[in-house]
């Protein structure tokens, strides 16, 4: 499976700089408020040291009271500044996260369909959920915390140096071990968290495909196999998370052990300096309080550094989606005519063997062509080439003389619609689900489209088009969901329709009624039907038989039956099974 790319560190840094640049005013306000709060927070330890010195010198109670009131005032001002700084920081974070989500959705919607399918749903689902959430937390909470903690630590250690340079040097006693273990951790954390993210994507892919194919798993008695496969993926996630946990265990243990060293060293050095009258007792007390006060921002800085690594890895995965070249805009806005022509088309997935081998085919405007053949013959692949989702490795697929992939994507989708047996019900009302195909159609046109495809269940909905459907609301069965997808097709009104087993989820009688209803609507349109029920082929103008990636027979139903070839064998076999039922 071809995973989506992951951005490198340089790309992530550049994206972060761009984000800060776009919000530089908000960032400036946040930094200014937190800096003011940090500066105000420096006053209480210094004032407390002053009280010690004044009391030692025999100061009055009134002097102590004034200094105590000053401490209380500074604490209050610092708290207010911190409150507004946090408010401004969260506003900035929420705006940045909203912008990030919009950009990610835009990038995702711009991905070529073929890329999304090859990447798999698990990778994209993990990036759009877990990674977006992780980056949101990082932008909203982690980055401001790290910046603020850095400013506070700079001011606190600077204050200790101002009290006495030797006290400042003593305050750095725990720094070498913290710097060393942080460098050790950062060299290993990024790759470890990227591995954890990839393992989580694999697990999501496994759980998703198993849940979606639960009936098939039960029918084929593959339960033990899927449990074993899922257990393997869980083990991979467990190992990846154990690796990151091992890093955190070493990192936090060394950091926590380093915290008491500066305070102890300052007290020892301060006691020596005080005994030599080189520094006052109040200065030593203030220095110790500054270092004690520095533990909280240091702790926050180092703890959030771990989360920052998660955020950095998740941001790299989100930016990786934008590294996929978007769907080409096309070199031609339109083409002349609607005749589909395939000449010498060969196609292979990635670097694998050819799936299609020199396909030659012409479909006239308004013609109905059925494509039949055994599973794995290349029918769906041919449908993707005709719809312009994939381009042939050799040869050409054109409409009106213009290569399909050269058409502007919006124009191509307006003229050619591919409907598969896969369908999706969006969370929302029936109206919301239908309006995706044609935003400007009326309610009456929507109702008519549903009736056209035989969606008789629509009459039983309690709120008509306003009935909520999808997860958490009224659930549609497979047949109902497929009829909803076909109703979208009627509203989209393309000239060329490619139906890749579009009625596969319907029971035979419902499928037959739906196909007849569509037949009345699709008069004058080009219809290419990938057929698994041969009654579709019976009603078509021509039938193309595909086997091993090659068209082996083509002609009308009667001609092919009379020829006694592969199609005739398929027809007699299918007809016999239908009669037995």
XYZ file of N, CA and C in Angstrom, residues 356-479:
372
model
N -4.420 -3.934 -17.992
C -5.068 -3.834 -19.299
C -3.996 -3.935 -20.371
N -4.311 -4.657 -21.436
C -3.311 -4.915 -22.474
C -3.832 -4.440 -23.826
N -3.510 -3.224 -24.209
C -3.843 -2.742 -25.550
C -5.328 -2.709 -25.844
N -6.104 -2.021 -25.011
C -7.550 -1.944 -25.214
C -7.873 -0.975 -26.345
N -8.707 -1.424 -27.298
C -9.237 -0.569 -28.362
C -10.757 -0.619 -28.273
N -11.361 0.586 -28.197
C -12.813 0.630 -28.001
C -13.342 1.987 -28.454
N -14.513 1.965 -29.071
C -15.205 3.204 -29.444
C -16.634 3.126 -28.920
N -17.075 4.206 -28.282
C -18.443 4.285 -27.771
C -19.075 5.530 -28.369
N -20.116 5.344 -29.156
C -20.770 6.452 -29.831
C -21.674 7.220 -28.859
N -21.889 8.513 -29.103
C -22.799 9.286 -28.257
C -24.184 8.652 -28.216
N -24.735 8.513 -27.021
C -26.054 7.936 -26.864
C -26.083 6.416 -26.850
N -24.938 5.774 -27.058
C -24.894 4.313 -27.080
C -24.866 3.759 -25.658
N -25.418 2.557 -25.526
C -25.360 1.852 -24.252
C -24.491 0.620 -24.422
N -23.380 0.658 -23.712
C -22.406 -0.429 -23.818
C -22.316 -1.140 -22.477
N -22.427 -2.449 -22.511
C -22.242 -3.257 -21.307
C -20.885 -3.930 -21.385
N -20.147 -3.883 -20.270
C -18.837 -4.539 -20.201
C -18.970 -5.693 -19.216
N -18.744 -6.908 -19.672
C -18.891 -8.095 -18.833
C -17.587 -8.866 -18.841
N -17.478 -9.778 -17.889
C -16.286 -10.606 -17.803
C -16.109 -11.119 -16.396
N -15.210 -12.054 -16.211
C -14.985 -12.624 -14.879
C -14.327 -11.617 -13.939
N -14.364 -11.912 -12.648
C -13.704 -11.053 -11.668
C -12.214 -10.992 -11.956
N -11.658 -9.781 -11.838
C -10.238 -9.601 -12.094
C -9.898 -9.414 -13.551
N -10.918 -9.302 -14.405
C -10.642 -9.156 -15.846
C -10.171 -7.749 -16.190
N -10.421 -6.754 -15.305
C -10.009 -5.374 -15.573
C -11.177 -4.455 -15.867
N -12.413 -4.886 -15.553
C -13.595 -4.078 -15.881
C -13.591 -2.750 -15.118
N -13.382 -2.802 -13.818
C -13.387 -1.564 -13.023
C -12.218 -0.664 -13.394
N -11.079 -1.266 -13.728
C -9.924 -0.471 -14.159
C -10.243 0.274 -15.453
N -10.900 -0.401 -16.382
C -11.305 0.259 -17.620
C -12.272 1.407 -17.327
N -13.190 1.187 -16.382
C -14.128 2.248 -16.017
C -13.388 3.461 -15.480
N -12.348 3.248 -14.680
C -11.556 4.359 -14.123
C -10.832 5.122 -15.226
N -10.346 4.412 -16.233
C -9.684 5.097 -17.358
C -10.686 5.931 -18.137
N -11.867 5.377 -18.376
C -12.886 6.105 -19.128
C -13.339 7.360 -18.376
N -13.348 7.284 -17.029
C -13.772 8.432 -16.231
C -12.646 9.424 -15.999
N -11.424 9.102 -16.387
C -10.305 10.024 -16.217
C -9.699 10.012 -14.833
N -10.071 9.034 -13.997
C -9.471 8.937 -12.664
C -8.015 8.524 -12.776
N -7.725 7.582 -13.647
C -6.358 7.157 -13.931
C -6.070 7.406 -15.408
N -4.807 7.582 -15.714
C -4.379 7.760 -17.107
C -3.681 6.487 -17.572
N -3.862 6.083 -18.823
C -3.207 4.863 -19.302
C -1.689 5.028 -19.333
N -0.993 3.935 -19.091
C 0.472 3.976 -19.169
C 0.921 4.171 -20.608
N 0.226 3.526 -21.521
C 0.432 3.724 -22.959
C -0.929 3.860 -23.600
N -0.979 4.498 -24.732
C -2.233 4.673 -25.431
C -2.965 5.922 -24.966
N -4.219 6.046 -25.389
C -4.982 7.258 -25.086
C -6.452 6.908 -24.891
N -7.092 7.660 -23.999
C -8.537 7.605 -23.814
C -9.042 9.024 -24.044
N -9.898 9.203 -25.039
C -10.308 10.558 -25.410
C -11.822 10.654 -25.509
N -12.320 11.860 -25.361
C -13.738 12.157 -25.573
C -13.811 13.375 -26.478
N -14.523 13.236 -27.579
C -14.600 14.323 -28.546
C -13.245 14.705 -29.106
N -12.321 13.736 -29.194
C -10.996 13.998 -29.747
C -10.006 14.546 -28.749
N -10.411 14.787 -27.504
C -9.520 15.342 -26.480
C -9.249 14.280 -25.422
N -7.988 14.047 -25.046
C -7.711 13.097 -23.969
C -8.514 13.441 -22.717
N -9.122 12.439 -22.123
C -9.995 12.681 -20.970
C -9.228 13.363 -19.838
N -7.983 12.960 -19.610
C -7.214 13.529 -18.503
C -6.741 14.952 -18.796
N -6.873 15.405 -20.057
C -6.508 16.786 -20.381
C -7.645 17.762 -20.130
N -8.848 17.241 -19.913
C -9.981 18.116 -19.626
C -9.848 18.734 -18.237
N -10.355 19.928 -18.082
C -10.427 20.521 -16.760
C -11.231 19.583 -15.853
N -10.752 19.289 -14.626
C -11.453 18.320 -13.770
C -12.928 18.624 -13.577
N -13.276 19.900 -13.374
C -14.691 20.246 -13.173
C -15.505 19.938 -14.424
N -14.937 20.226 -15.588
C -15.626 19.941 -16.844
C -15.742 18.434 -17.053
N -14.685 17.700 -16.713
C -14.712 16.243 -16.887
C -15.784 15.615 -16.006
N -15.881 16.061 -14.757
C -16.882 15.488 -13.853
C -18.291 15.901 -14.243
N -18.423 17.075 -14.862
C -19.743 17.504 -15.308
C -20.232 16.640 -16.460
N -19.305 16.194 -17.301
C -19.689 15.456 -18.496
C -19.651 13.946 -18.305
N -18.764 13.463 -17.430
C -18.621 12.022 -17.225
C -18.782 11.732 -15.742
N -19.700 10.854 -15.407
C -19.925 10.482 -14.010
C -19.678 8.998 -13.843
N -18.872 8.652 -12.836
C -18.614 7.253 -12.497
C -19.341 6.930 -11.199
N -20.237 5.960 -11.257
C -20.974 5.520 -10.076
C -20.591 4.071 -9.807
N -20.035 3.817 -8.632
C -19.586 2.473 -8.287
C -20.551 1.838 -7.290
N -20.248 0.612 -6.884
C -21.071 -0.049 -5.873
C -20.750 0.476 -4.483
N -19.698 1.292 -4.353
C -19.397 1.945 -3.093
C -20.159 3.267 -3.037
N -20.704 3.571 -1.899
C -21.509 4.778 -1.777
C -21.335 5.325 -0.361
N -21.730 6.564 -0.179
C -21.566 7.187 1.126
C -22.786 8.022 1.448
N -23.253 7.866 2.691
C -24.344 8.689 3.189
C -23.736 9.727 4.132
N -23.840 10.989 3.774
C -23.292 12.046 4.602
C -24.226 12.327 5.779
N -23.658 12.690 6.905
C -24.462 13.062 8.067
C -25.181 14.369 7.753
N -26.489 14.348 7.833
C -27.289 15.533 7.500
C -28.658 15.095 7.019
N -29.343 16.006 6.389
C -30.685 15.683 5.891
C -30.600 15.029 4.516
N -31.751 14.499 4.083
C -31.825 13.939 2.733
C -31.526 15.049 1.724
N -32.039 16.236 1.995
C -31.792 17.372 1.093
C -30.294 17.655 0.986
N -29.593 17.649 2.124
C -28.151 17.889 2.099
C -27.442 16.860 1.228
N -27.846 15.603 1.370
C -27.191 14.537 0.614
C -27.423 14.665 -0.885
N -28.593 15.141 -1.276
C -28.890 15.275 -2.704
C -28.308 16.547 -3.300
N -28.221 17.595 -2.495
C -27.760 18.886 -3.032
C -26.288 18.870 -3.400
N -25.523 17.855 -2.920
C -24.124 17.774 -3.332
C -24.016 17.653 -4.843
N -24.946 16.952 -5.442
C -24.886 16.718 -6.893
C -25.295 17.944 -7.687
N -26.270 18.699 -7.175
C -26.788 19.871 -7.893
C -27.334 20.856 -6.861
N -26.527 21.809 -6.415
C -26.938 22.703 -5.326
C -28.175 23.541 -5.638
N -28.461 23.770 -6.903
C -29.523 24.713 -7.253
C -30.862 24.055 -7.569
N -30.971 22.735 -7.461
C -32.232 22.086 -7.834
C -33.284 22.316 -6.756
N -34.543 22.236 -7.168
C -35.655 22.457 -6.246
C -35.989 21.177 -5.481
N -36.819 21.327 -4.451
C -37.254 20.159 -3.682
C -38.035 19.190 -4.556
N -38.837 19.721 -5.459
C -39.626 18.856 -6.335
C -38.727 18.020 -7.237
N -37.641 18.622 -7.715
C -36.706 17.869 -8.551
C -36.015 16.776 -7.736
N -35.731 17.056 -6.471
C -35.127 16.038 -5.613
C -36.082 14.873 -5.402
N -37.337 15.179 -5.119
C -38.324 14.121 -4.916
C -38.495 13.299 -6.195
N -38.500 13.986 -7.328
C -38.660 13.287 -8.608
C -37.471 12.364 -8.868
N -36.267 12.807 -8.501
C -35.081 11.978 -8.696
C -35.154 10.718 -7.844
N -35.634 10.841 -6.609
C -35.776 9.674 -5.744
C -36.805 8.691 -6.299
N -37.910 9.220 -6.789
C -38.925 8.351 -7.371
C -38.417 7.684 -8.647
N -37.588 8.395 -9.395
C -37.052 7.858 -10.642
C -36.241 6.591 -10.405
N -35.482 6.568 -9.306
C -34.628 5.409 -9.036
C -35.340 4.389 -8.143
N -36.649 4.528 -7.967
C -37.427 3.544 -7.220
C -37.248 3.603 -5.720
N -36.887 4.769 -5.180
C -36.696 4.909 -3.729
C -38.050 5.111 -3.052
N -38.839 4.069 -3.021
C -40.189 4.169 -2.459
C -40.165 4.398 -0.952
N -39.076 4.048 -0.292
C -38.955 4.250 1.151
C -38.998 5.734 1.525
N -38.734 6.601 0.548
C -38.712 8.029 0.839
C -40.074 8.518 1.335
N -41.156 7.910 0.830
C -42.505 8.346 1.224
C -42.778 8.106 2.702
N -42.015 7.208 3.345
C -42.245 6.871 4.747
C -41.413 7.721 5.708
N -40.583 8.610 5.181
C -39.749 9.427 6.059
C -40.612 10.424 6.831
N -40.346 10.616 8.110
C -41.212 11.479 8.930
C -41.137 12.956 8.560
N -39.964 13.434 8.130
C -39.788 14.863 7.862
C -39.454 15.148 6.407
N -39.882 14.272 5.515
C -39.667 14.486 4.088
C -38.176 14.707 3.817
N -37.825 15.728 3.056
C -36.425 15.983 2.712
C -35.597 16.451 3.901
N -36.234 16.880 4.968
C -35.517 17.348 6.152
C -35.176 16.226 7.121
N -35.557 15.005 6.808
C -35.244 13.869 7.674
C -33.729 13.702 7.771
N -33.235 13.606 9.004
C -31.803 13.439 9.229
C -31.413 11.974 9.018
N -30.337 11.768 8.284
C -29.853 10.418 7.999
C -28.363 10.349 8.289
N -27.831 9.134 8.313
C -26.408 8.954 8.591
C -26.179 8.559 10.036
N -24.920 8.540 10.455
C -24.558 8.152 11.815
C -25.281 9.033 12.829
N -25.874 8.405 13.832
C -26.571 9.134 14.872
C -27.986 9.515 14.516
N -28.433 9.178 13.309
C -29.798 9.501 12.872
C -30.378 8.253 12.199
N -31.323 8.467 11.268
C -31.928 7.313 10.589
C -30.892 6.632 9.702
N -30.694 5.349 9.938
C -29.721 4.595 9.160
C -30.377 4.059 7.882
N -29.686 4.236 6.778
C -30.158 3.691 5.510
C -29.501 2.342 5.264
N -30.288 1.399 4.763
C -29.722 0.116 4.379
C -28.867 0.257 3.130
N -28.155 -0.803 2.778
C -27.269 -0.750 1.615
C -28.041 -0.405 0.350
N -29.223 -1.017 0.166
C -30.015 -0.741 -1.032
C -30.509 0.702 -1.038
